Coordinates of C-alpha atoms and ligand atoms in Angstrom, one line a residue:
X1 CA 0.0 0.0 0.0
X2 CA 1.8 3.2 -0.9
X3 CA 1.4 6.5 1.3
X4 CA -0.9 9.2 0.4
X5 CA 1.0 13.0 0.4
X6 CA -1.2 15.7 0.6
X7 CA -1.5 19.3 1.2
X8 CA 0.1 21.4 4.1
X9 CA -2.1 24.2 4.9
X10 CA -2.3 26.3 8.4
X11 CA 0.1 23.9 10.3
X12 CA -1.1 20.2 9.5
X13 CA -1.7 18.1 6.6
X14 CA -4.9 19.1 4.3
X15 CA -7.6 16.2 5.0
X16 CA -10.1 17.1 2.1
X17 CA -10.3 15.1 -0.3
X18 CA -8.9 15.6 -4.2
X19 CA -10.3 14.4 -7.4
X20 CA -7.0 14.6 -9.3
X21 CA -3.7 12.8 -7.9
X22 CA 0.0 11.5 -9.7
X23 CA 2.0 8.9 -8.7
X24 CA 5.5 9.4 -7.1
X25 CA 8.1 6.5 -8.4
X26 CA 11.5 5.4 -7.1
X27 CA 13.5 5.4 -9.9
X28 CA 16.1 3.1 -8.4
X29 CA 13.2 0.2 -8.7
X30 CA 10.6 1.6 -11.4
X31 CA 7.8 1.2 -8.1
X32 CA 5.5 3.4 -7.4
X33 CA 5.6 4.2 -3.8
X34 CA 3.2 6.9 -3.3
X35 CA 0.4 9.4 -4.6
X36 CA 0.0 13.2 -4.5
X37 CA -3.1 15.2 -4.3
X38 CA -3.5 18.2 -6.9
X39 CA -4.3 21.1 -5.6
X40 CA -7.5 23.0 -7.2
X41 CA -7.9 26.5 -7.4
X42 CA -10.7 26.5 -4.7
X43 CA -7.9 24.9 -2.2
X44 CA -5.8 27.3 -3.0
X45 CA -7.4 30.2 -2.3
X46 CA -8.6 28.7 0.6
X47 CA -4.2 28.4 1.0
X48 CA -4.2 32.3 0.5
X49 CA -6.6 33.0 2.6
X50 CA -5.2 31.4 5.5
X51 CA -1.8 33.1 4.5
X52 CA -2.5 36.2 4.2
X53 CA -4.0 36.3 7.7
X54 CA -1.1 34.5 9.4
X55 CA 1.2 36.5 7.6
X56 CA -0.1 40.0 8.5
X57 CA 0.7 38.6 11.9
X58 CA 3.9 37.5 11.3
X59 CA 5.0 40.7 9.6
X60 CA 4.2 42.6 12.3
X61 CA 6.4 40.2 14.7
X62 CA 9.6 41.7 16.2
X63 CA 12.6 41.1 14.7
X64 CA 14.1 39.2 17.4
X65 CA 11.1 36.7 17.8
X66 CA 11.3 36.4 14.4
X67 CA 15.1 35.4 14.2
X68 CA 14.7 32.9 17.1
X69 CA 12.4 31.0 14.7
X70 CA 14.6 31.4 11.9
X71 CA 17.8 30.0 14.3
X72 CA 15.8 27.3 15.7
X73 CA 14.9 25.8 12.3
X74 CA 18.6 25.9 11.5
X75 CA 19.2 23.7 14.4
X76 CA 15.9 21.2 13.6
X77 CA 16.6 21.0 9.5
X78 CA 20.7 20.4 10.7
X79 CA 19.7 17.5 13.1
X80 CA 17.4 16.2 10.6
X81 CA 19.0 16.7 7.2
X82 CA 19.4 13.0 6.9
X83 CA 15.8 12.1 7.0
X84 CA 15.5 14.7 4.2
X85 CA 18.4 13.6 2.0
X86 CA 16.9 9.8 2.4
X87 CA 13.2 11.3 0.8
X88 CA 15.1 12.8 -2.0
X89 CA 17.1 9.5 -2.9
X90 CA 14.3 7.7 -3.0
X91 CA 12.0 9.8 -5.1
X92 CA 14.7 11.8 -7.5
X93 CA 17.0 8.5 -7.4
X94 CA 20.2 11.3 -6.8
X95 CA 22.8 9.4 -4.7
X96 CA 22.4 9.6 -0.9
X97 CA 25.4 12.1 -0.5
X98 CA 24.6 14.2 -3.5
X99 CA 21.1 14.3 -1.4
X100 CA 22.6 15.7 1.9
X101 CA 25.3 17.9 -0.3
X102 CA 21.7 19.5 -1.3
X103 CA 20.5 20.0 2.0
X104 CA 23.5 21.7 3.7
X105 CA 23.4 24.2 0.7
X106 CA 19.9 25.3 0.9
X107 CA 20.9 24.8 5.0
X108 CA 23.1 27.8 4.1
X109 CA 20.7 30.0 3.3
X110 CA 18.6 29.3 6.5
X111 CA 21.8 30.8 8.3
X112 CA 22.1 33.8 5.6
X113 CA 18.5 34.5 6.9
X114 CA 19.1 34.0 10.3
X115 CA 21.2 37.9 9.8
X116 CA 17.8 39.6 8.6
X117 CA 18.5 42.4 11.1
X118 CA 21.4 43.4 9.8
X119 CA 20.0 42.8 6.3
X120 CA 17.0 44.5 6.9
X121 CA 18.8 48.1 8.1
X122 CA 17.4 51.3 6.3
X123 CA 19.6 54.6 5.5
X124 CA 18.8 57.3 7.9
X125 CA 20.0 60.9 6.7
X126 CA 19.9 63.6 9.6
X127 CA 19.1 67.0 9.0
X128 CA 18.7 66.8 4.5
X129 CA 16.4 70.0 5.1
X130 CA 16.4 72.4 8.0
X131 CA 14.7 70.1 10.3
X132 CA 14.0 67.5 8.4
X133 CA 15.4 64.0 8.7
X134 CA 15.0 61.2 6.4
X135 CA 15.3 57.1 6.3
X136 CA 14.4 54.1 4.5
X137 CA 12.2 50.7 5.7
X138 CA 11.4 47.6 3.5
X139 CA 8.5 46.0 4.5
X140 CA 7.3 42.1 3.4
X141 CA 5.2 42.3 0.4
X142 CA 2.5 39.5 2.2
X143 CA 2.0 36.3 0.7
X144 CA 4.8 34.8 -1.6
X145 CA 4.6 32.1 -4.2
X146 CA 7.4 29.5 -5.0
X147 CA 7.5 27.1 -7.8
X148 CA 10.1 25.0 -7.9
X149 CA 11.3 21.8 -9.9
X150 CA 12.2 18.3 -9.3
X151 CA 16.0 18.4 -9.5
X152 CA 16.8 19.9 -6.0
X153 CA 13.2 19.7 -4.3
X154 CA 15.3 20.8 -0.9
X155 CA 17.9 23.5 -2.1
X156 CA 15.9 25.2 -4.8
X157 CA 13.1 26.0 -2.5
X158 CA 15.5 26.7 0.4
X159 CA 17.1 29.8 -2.2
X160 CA 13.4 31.4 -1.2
X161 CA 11.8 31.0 1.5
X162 CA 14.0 31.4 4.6
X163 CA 15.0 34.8 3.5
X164 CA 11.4 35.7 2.7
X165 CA 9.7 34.6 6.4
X166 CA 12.4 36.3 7.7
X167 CA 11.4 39.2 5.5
X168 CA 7.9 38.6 7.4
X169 CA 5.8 37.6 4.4
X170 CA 3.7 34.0 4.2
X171 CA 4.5 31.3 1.8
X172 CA 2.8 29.2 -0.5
X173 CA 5.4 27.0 -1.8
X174 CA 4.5 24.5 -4.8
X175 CA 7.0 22.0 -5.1
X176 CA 7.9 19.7 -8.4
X177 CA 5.0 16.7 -8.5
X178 CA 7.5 14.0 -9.2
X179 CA 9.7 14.5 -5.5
X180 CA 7.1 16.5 -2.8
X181 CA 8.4 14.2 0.6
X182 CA 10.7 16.8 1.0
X183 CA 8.8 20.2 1.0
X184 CA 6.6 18.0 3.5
X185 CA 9.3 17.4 6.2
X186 CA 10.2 20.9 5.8
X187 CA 7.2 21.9 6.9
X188 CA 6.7 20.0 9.9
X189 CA 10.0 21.2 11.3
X190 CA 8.7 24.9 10.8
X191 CA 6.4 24.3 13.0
X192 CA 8.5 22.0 15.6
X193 CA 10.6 25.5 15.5
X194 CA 7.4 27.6 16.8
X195 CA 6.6 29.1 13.1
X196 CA 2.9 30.3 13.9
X197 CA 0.7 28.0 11.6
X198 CA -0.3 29.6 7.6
X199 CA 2.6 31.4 7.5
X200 CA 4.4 28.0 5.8
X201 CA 1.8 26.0 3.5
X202 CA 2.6 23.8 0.9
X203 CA 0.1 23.1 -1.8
X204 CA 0.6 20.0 -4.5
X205 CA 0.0 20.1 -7.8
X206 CA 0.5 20.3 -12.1
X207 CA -0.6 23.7 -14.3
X208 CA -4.0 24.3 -13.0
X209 CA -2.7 24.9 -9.5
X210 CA 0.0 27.1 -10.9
X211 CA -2.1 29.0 -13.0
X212 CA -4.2 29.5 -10.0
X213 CA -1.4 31.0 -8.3
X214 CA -0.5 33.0 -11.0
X215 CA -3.7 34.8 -11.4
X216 CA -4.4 34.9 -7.4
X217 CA -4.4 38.5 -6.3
X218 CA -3.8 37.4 -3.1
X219 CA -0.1 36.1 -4.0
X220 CA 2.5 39.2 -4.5
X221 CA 5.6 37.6 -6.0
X222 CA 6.1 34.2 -7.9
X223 CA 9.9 33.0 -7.5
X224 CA 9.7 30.3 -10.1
X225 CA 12.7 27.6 -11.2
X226 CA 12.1 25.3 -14.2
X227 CA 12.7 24.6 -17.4
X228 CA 12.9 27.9 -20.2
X229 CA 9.4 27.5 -21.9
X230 CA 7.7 27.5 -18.4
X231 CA 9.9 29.8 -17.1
X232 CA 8.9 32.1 -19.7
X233 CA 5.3 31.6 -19.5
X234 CA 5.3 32.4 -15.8
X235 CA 7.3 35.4 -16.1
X236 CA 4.6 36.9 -18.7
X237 CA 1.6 35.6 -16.9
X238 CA 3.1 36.6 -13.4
X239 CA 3.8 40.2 -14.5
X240 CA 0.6 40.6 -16.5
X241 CA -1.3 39.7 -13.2
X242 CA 0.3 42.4 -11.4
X243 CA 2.9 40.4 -9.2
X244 CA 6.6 40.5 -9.0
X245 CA 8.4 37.6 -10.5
X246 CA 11.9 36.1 -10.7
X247 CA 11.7 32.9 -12.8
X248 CA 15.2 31.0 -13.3
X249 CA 15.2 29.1 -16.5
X250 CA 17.5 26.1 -18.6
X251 CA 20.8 26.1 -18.9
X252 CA 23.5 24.6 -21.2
X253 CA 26.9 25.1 -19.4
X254 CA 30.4 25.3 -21.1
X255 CA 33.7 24.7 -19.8
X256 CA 36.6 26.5 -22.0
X257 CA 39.7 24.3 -21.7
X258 CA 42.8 26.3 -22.4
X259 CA 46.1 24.7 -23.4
X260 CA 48.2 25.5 -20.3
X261 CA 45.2 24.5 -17.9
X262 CA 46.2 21.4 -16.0
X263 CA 44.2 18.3 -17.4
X264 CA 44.2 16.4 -14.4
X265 CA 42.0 18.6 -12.8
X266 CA 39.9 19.4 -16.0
X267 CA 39.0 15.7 -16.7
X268 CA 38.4 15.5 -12.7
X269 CA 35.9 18.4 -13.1
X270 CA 34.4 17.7 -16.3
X271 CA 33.6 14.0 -14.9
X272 CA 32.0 15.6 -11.7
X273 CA 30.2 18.5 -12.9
X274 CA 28.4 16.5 -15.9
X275 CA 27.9 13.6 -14.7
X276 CA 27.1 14.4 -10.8
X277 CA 23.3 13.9 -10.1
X278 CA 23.1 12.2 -13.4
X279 CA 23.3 15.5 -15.2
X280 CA 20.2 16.7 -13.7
X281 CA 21.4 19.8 -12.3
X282 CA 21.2 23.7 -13.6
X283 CA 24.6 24.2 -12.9
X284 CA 25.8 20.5 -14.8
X285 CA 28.4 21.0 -17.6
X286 CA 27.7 19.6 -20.4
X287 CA 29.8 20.9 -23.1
X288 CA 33.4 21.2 -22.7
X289 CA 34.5 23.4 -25.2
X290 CA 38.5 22.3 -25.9
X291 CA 41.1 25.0 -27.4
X292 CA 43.2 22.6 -29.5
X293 CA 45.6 21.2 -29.3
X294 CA 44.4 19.7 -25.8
X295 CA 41.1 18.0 -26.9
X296 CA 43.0 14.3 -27.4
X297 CA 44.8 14.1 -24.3
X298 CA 41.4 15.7 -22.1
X299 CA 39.3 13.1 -23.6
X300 CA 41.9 10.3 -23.1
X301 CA 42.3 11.4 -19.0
X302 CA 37.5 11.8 -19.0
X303 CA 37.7 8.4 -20.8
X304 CA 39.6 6.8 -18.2
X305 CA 37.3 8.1 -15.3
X306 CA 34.5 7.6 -17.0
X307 CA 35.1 3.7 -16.9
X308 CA 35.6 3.8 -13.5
X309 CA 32.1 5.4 -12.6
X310 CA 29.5 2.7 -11.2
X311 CA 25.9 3.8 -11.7
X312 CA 23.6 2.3 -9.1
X313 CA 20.6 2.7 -6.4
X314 CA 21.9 5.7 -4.6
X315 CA 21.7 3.9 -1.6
X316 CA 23.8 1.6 -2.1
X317 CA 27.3 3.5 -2.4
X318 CA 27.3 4.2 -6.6
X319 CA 28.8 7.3 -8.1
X320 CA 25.3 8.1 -10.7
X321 CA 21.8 7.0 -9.6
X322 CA 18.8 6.4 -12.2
X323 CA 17.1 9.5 -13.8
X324 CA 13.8 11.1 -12.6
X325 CA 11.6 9.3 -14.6
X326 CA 11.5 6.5 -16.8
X327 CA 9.5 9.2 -19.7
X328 CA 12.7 11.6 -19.1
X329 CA 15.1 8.2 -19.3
X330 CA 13.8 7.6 -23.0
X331 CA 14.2 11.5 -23.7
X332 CA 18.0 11.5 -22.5
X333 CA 18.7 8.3 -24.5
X334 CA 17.2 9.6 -28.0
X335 CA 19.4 12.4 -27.5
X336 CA 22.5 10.1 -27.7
X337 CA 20.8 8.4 -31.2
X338 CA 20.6 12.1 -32.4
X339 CA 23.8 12.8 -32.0
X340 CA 25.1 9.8 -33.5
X341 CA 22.8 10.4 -36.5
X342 CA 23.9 13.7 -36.5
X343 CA 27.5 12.8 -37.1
X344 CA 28.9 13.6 -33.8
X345 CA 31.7 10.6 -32.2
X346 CA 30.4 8.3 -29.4
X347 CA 33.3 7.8 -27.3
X348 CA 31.6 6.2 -24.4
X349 CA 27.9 5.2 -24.5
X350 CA 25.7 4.8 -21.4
X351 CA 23.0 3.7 -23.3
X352 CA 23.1 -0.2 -21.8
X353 CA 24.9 0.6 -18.1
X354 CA 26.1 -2.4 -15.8
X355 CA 23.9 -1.4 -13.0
X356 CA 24.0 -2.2 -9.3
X357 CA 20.2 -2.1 -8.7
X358 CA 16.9 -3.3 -9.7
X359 CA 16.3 -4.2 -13.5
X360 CA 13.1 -1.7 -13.3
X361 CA 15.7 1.7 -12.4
X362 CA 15.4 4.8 -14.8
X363 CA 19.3 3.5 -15.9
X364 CA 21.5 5.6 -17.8
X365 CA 24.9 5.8 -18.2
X366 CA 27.6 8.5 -18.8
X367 CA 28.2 9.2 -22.3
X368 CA 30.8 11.2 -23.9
X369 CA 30.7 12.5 -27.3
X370 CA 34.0 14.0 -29.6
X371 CA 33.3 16.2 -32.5
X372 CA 30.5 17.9 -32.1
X373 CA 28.8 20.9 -33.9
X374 CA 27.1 24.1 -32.7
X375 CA 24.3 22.7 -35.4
X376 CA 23.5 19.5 -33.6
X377 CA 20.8 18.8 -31.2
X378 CA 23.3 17.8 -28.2
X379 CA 24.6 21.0 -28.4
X380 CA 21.9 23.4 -28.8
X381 CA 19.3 21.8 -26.7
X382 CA 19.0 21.7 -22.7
X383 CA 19.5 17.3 -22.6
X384 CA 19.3 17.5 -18.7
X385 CA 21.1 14.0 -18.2
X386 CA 24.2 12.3 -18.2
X387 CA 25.9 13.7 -21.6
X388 CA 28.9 15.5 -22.3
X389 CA 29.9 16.7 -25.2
X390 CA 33.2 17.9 -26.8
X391 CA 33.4 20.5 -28.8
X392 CA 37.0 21.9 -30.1
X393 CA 37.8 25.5 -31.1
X394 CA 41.3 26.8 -32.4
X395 CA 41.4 29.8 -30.1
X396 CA 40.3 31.3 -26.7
X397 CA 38.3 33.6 -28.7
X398 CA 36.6 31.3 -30.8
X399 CA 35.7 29.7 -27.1
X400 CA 34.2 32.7 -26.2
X401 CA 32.3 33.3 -29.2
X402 CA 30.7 29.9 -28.8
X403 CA 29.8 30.5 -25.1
X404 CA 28.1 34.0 -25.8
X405 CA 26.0 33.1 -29.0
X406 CA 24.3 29.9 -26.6
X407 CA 20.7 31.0 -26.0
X408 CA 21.3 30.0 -22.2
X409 CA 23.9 32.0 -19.9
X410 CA 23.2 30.1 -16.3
X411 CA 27.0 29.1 -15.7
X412 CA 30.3 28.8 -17.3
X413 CA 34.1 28.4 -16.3
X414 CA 37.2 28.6 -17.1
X415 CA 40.0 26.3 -16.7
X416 CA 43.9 27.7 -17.1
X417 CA 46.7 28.8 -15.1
X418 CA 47.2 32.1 -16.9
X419 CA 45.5 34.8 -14.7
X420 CA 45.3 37.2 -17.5
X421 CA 43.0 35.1 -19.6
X422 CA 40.7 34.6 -17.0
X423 CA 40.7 37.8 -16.0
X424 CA 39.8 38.6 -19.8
X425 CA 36.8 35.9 -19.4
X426 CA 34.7 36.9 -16.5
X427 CA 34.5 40.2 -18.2
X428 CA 34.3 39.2 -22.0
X429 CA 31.5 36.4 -21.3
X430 CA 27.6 36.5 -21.2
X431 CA 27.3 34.2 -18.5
X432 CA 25.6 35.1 -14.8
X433 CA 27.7 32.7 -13.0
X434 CA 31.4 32.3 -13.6
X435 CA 34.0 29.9 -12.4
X436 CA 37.5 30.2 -12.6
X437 CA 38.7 26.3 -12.3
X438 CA 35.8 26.1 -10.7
X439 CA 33.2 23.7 -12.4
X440 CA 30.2 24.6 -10.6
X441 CA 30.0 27.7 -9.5
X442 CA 27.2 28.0 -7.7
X443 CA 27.4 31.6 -5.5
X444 CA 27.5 31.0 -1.7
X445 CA 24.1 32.1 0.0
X446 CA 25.3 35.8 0.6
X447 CA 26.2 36.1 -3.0
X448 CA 22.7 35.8 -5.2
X449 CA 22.2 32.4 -7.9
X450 CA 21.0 33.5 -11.5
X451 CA 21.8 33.6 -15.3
X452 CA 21.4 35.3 -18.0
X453 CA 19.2 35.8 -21.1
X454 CA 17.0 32.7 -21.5
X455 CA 18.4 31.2 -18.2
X456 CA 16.5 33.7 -16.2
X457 CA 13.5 36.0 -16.8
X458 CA 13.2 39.0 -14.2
X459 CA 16.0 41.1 -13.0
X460 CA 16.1 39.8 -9.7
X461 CA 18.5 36.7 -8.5
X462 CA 17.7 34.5 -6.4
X463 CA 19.4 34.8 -2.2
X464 CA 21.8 37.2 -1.1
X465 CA 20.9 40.6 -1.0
X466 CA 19.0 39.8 -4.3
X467 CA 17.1 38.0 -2.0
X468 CA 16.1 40.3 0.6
X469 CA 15.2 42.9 -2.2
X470 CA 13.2 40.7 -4.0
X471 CA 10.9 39.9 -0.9
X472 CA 10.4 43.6 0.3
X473 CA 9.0 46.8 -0.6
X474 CA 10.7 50.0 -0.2
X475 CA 9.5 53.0 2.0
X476 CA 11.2 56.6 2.1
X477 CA 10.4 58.4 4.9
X478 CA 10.8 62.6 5.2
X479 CA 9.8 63.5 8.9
X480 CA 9.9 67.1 10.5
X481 CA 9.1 67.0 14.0
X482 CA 7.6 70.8 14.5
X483 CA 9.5 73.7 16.3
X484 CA 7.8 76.5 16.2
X485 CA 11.0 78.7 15.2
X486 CA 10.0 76.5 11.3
X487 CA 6.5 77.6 11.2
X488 CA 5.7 80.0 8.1
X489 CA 4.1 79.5 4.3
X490 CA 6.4 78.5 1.5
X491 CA 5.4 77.3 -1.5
X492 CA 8.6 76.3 -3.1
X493 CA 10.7 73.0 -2.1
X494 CA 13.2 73.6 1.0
X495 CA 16.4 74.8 0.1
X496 CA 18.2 75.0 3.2
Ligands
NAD501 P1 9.6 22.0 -15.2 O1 9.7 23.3 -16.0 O2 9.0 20.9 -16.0 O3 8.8 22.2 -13.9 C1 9.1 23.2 -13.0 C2 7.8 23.5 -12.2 O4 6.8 24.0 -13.1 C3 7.2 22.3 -11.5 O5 6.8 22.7 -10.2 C4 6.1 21.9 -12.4 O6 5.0 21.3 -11.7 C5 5.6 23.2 -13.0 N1 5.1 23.0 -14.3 C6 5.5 22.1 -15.2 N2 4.8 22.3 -16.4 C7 4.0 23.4 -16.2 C8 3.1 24.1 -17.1 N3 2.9 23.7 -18.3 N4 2.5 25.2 -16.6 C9 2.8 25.6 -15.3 N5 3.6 25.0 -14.5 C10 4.3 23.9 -14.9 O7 11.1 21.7 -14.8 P2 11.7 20.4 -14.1 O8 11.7 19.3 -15.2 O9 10.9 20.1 -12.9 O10 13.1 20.8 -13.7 C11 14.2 20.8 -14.6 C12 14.4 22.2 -15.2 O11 14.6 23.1 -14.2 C13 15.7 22.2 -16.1 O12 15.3 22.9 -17.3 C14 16.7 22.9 -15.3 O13 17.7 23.6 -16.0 C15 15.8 23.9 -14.6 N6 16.5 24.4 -13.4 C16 17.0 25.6 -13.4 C17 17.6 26.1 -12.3 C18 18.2 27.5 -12.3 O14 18.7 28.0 -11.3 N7 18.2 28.2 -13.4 C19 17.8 25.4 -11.2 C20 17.2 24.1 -11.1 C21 16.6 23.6 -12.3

């Protein structure tokens, strides 16, 4: 009998009942070993209403009551990370490690909000006018929405919502249908750290429960992460309906290989960053972008590591787990046929893996391909799985040129030892997120995460002070307390 997960609404589990539902799989064994209720529209207003009450409340909370919350879930999601990395293995398939690495970096920005005092400070300017003083507040902006998607179902929702509760809004936070455990436990240890009940709901759910939350007046902001299309759609939609929104798109990251880089630690990071998680990450690189003459001897070292990777139940100790789901399996594999029809070389194929696990896993292996072209499908298109591809240029600025005409600019690095070209890089390439021999550079929580052009729609990143904008409104304040010496009628602005 598989568990039912449901709604989280005001402080405990929704107990209506639903008339649409999904299954949730672990893609280690193919079984399905749950259901989620959809949310409709009517439930979630019935969400926002409850929200907006509790968060009124909750904005109006001192600061210090406020942090203690914010510190004492630090402590609870620390002491219980495991528990949380164990529900994401089991319904993304990512391997247990990978799991808790996600944890402790969304954990990070639990303890970035845990400053909001200091974040939250306001200018004060004495005496601008005879008399007159001014100074600057930011206030919540009331109930937030969050959409997030199935590859991090702990971090990517963690980017949002601890900075905006400690901003003093409420949140409605609808996570990816395909891995919803997570945002569940997360909720229950809001409230085991004395959150007051509504200002934390989670509501489950496909495009009609979006949608809903788009068009809600009730919801101020959408903070959306997802594919580009969708991304896209919820920008426009968001903004026509009158709401703030941030919505962090694809991404097809390059890593520019130089010839004096040190190809040890390329083919280490090229093997990590694109085929950690299985490829299922934003930040994964999947085209590493070779200035000749290097590209024979780099492929050679990923080669060797590459045979040494064991793909396996993530519980069970393997470097790769299985992919999401068995539909986005199929879609990864006919990527590889494309780009062998396509005329690109297949130096290692994953398509037939030796597995450690159950015959029914979402299996695919790492692939590598040589030789490939801007034209082909594997290059162009956001494959979101285990596939790297090789592309080789004759100089650094042909590299360059490559990276900046890519639709997507999430993330990009670098690897050399010559300062000056790196230098050159992070300010000749249209990229949000740079590494210098650095594969992944994901910012730390008091720096803010987000691309460029299609990898992002909205100006605003997501954490860091990014953050804390994004989840406040701005007040100016002028104030003249009256002495009578100041009395008098002028019609003009104050010049002295
Ligand atoms: P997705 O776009 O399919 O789904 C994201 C969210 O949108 C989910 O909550 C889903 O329920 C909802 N959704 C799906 N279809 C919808 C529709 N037609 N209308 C309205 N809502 C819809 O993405 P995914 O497959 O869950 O996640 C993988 C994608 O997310 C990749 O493209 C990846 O690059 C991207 N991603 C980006 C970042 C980033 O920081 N830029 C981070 C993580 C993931």
């Amino acid at each position: 009998m598989s568990k039912k997960i449901s709604h989280f609404i005001n402080g405990k589990v929704y107990s209506g009942a639903s008339d649409r539902s999904a299954e949730i799989f672990n893609p280690a064994t193919g079984e399905v070993t749950a259901t989620v209720d959809f949310a409709t529209p009517a439930v979630l207003d019935e969400a926002v209403k409850i929200a907006t009450i509790a968060g009124k409340e909750w904005g109006n909370t001192s600061l210090t009551k406020r942090v203690q919350v914010l510190f004492a879930f630090r402590e609870i999601l620390n002491a219980r990370k495991e528990e949380i990395a164990a529900a994401i293995t089991s319904e993304h398939g990512k391997v247990l490690s990978d799991a808790l690495g996600e944890v402790t970096r969304g954990l990070e920005v639990a303890e970035f909000a845990c400053g909001i005092p200091q974040l939250l400070k306001g200018g004060y300017s004495e005496g601008v006018s005879t008399g007159i003083d001014v100074y600057s507040i930011r206030q919540p902006l009331g109930v937030v929405g969050i959409i997030s998607p199935f590859n991090f179902p702990a971090m990517v929702p963690m980017w949002f919502f601890p900075i905006a509760i400690a901003t003093g809004n409420a949140v409605i936070l609808k996570p990816s249908e395909k891995d919803p455990s997570a945002s569940m436990l997360i909720a229950e240890m809001w409230k085991q750290a004395g959150l007051p009940d509504g200002v934390f709901n989670v509501v489950h759910g496909d495009k009609v429960v979006v949608d809903a939350m788009l068009e809600h007046p009730g919801i101020k902001s959408i903070s959306f992460v997802g594919s580009t299309p969708i991304a896209k759609y919820i920008y426009e939609t968001g903004t026509k309906h009158g709401k703030r929104v941030q919505a962090l798109g694809g991404a097809k990251n390059h890593m520019l290989v130089l010839p004096d880089a040190d190809l040890d630690l390329v083919a280490d990071a090229a093997v990590n960053a694109g085929f950690g998680s299985a490829g299922e990450r934003c930040m994964a690189i999947s085209v590493l972008v070779a200035v000749e003459p290097v590209a024979d001897k780099v492929i050679e070292k990923i080669k060797e590591r590459m045979i040494k990777l064991s793909t396996g139940d993530g519980t069970k100790g393997s470097d790769m787990g299985p992919l999401v789901t068995r539909v986005h399996r199929d879609k990864v594999a006919s990527y590889v046929e494309a780009g062998v029809k396509d005329g690109a070389t297949l130096v290692v194929d994953g398509r037939n893996p030796t597995v450690n696990g159950s015959a029914n896993g979402f299996w695919l292996g790492p692939t590598l391909f040589d030789q490939v072209k801007p034209n082909m499908s594997i290059y162009t298109d956001e494959i979101f799985g285990p596939v790297l591809s090789v592309v080789r240029v004759k100089s650094y600025d042909e590299g360059v040129a490559l990276i900046n005409s890519h639709m997507y600019g999430n993330g990009t690095a670098i690897f050399t030892n010559d300062g000056g070209a790196a230098r050159r890089f992070q300010n000749e390439i249209q990229v949000g997120m740079i590494g210098i021999n650095v594969p992944i550079p994901v910012p730390a929580a008091y720096y803010s995460f987000g691309g460029w052009k299609a990898s992002l729609f909205g100006d605003t990143h997501a954490h860091g002070a990014e953050g804390v904008h994004f989840f406040t409104r701005g007040k100016v304040v002028t104030s003249r307390w009256l002495d009578p010496s100041h009395g008098g009628i002028n019609l003009g602005f104050p010049q002295n």
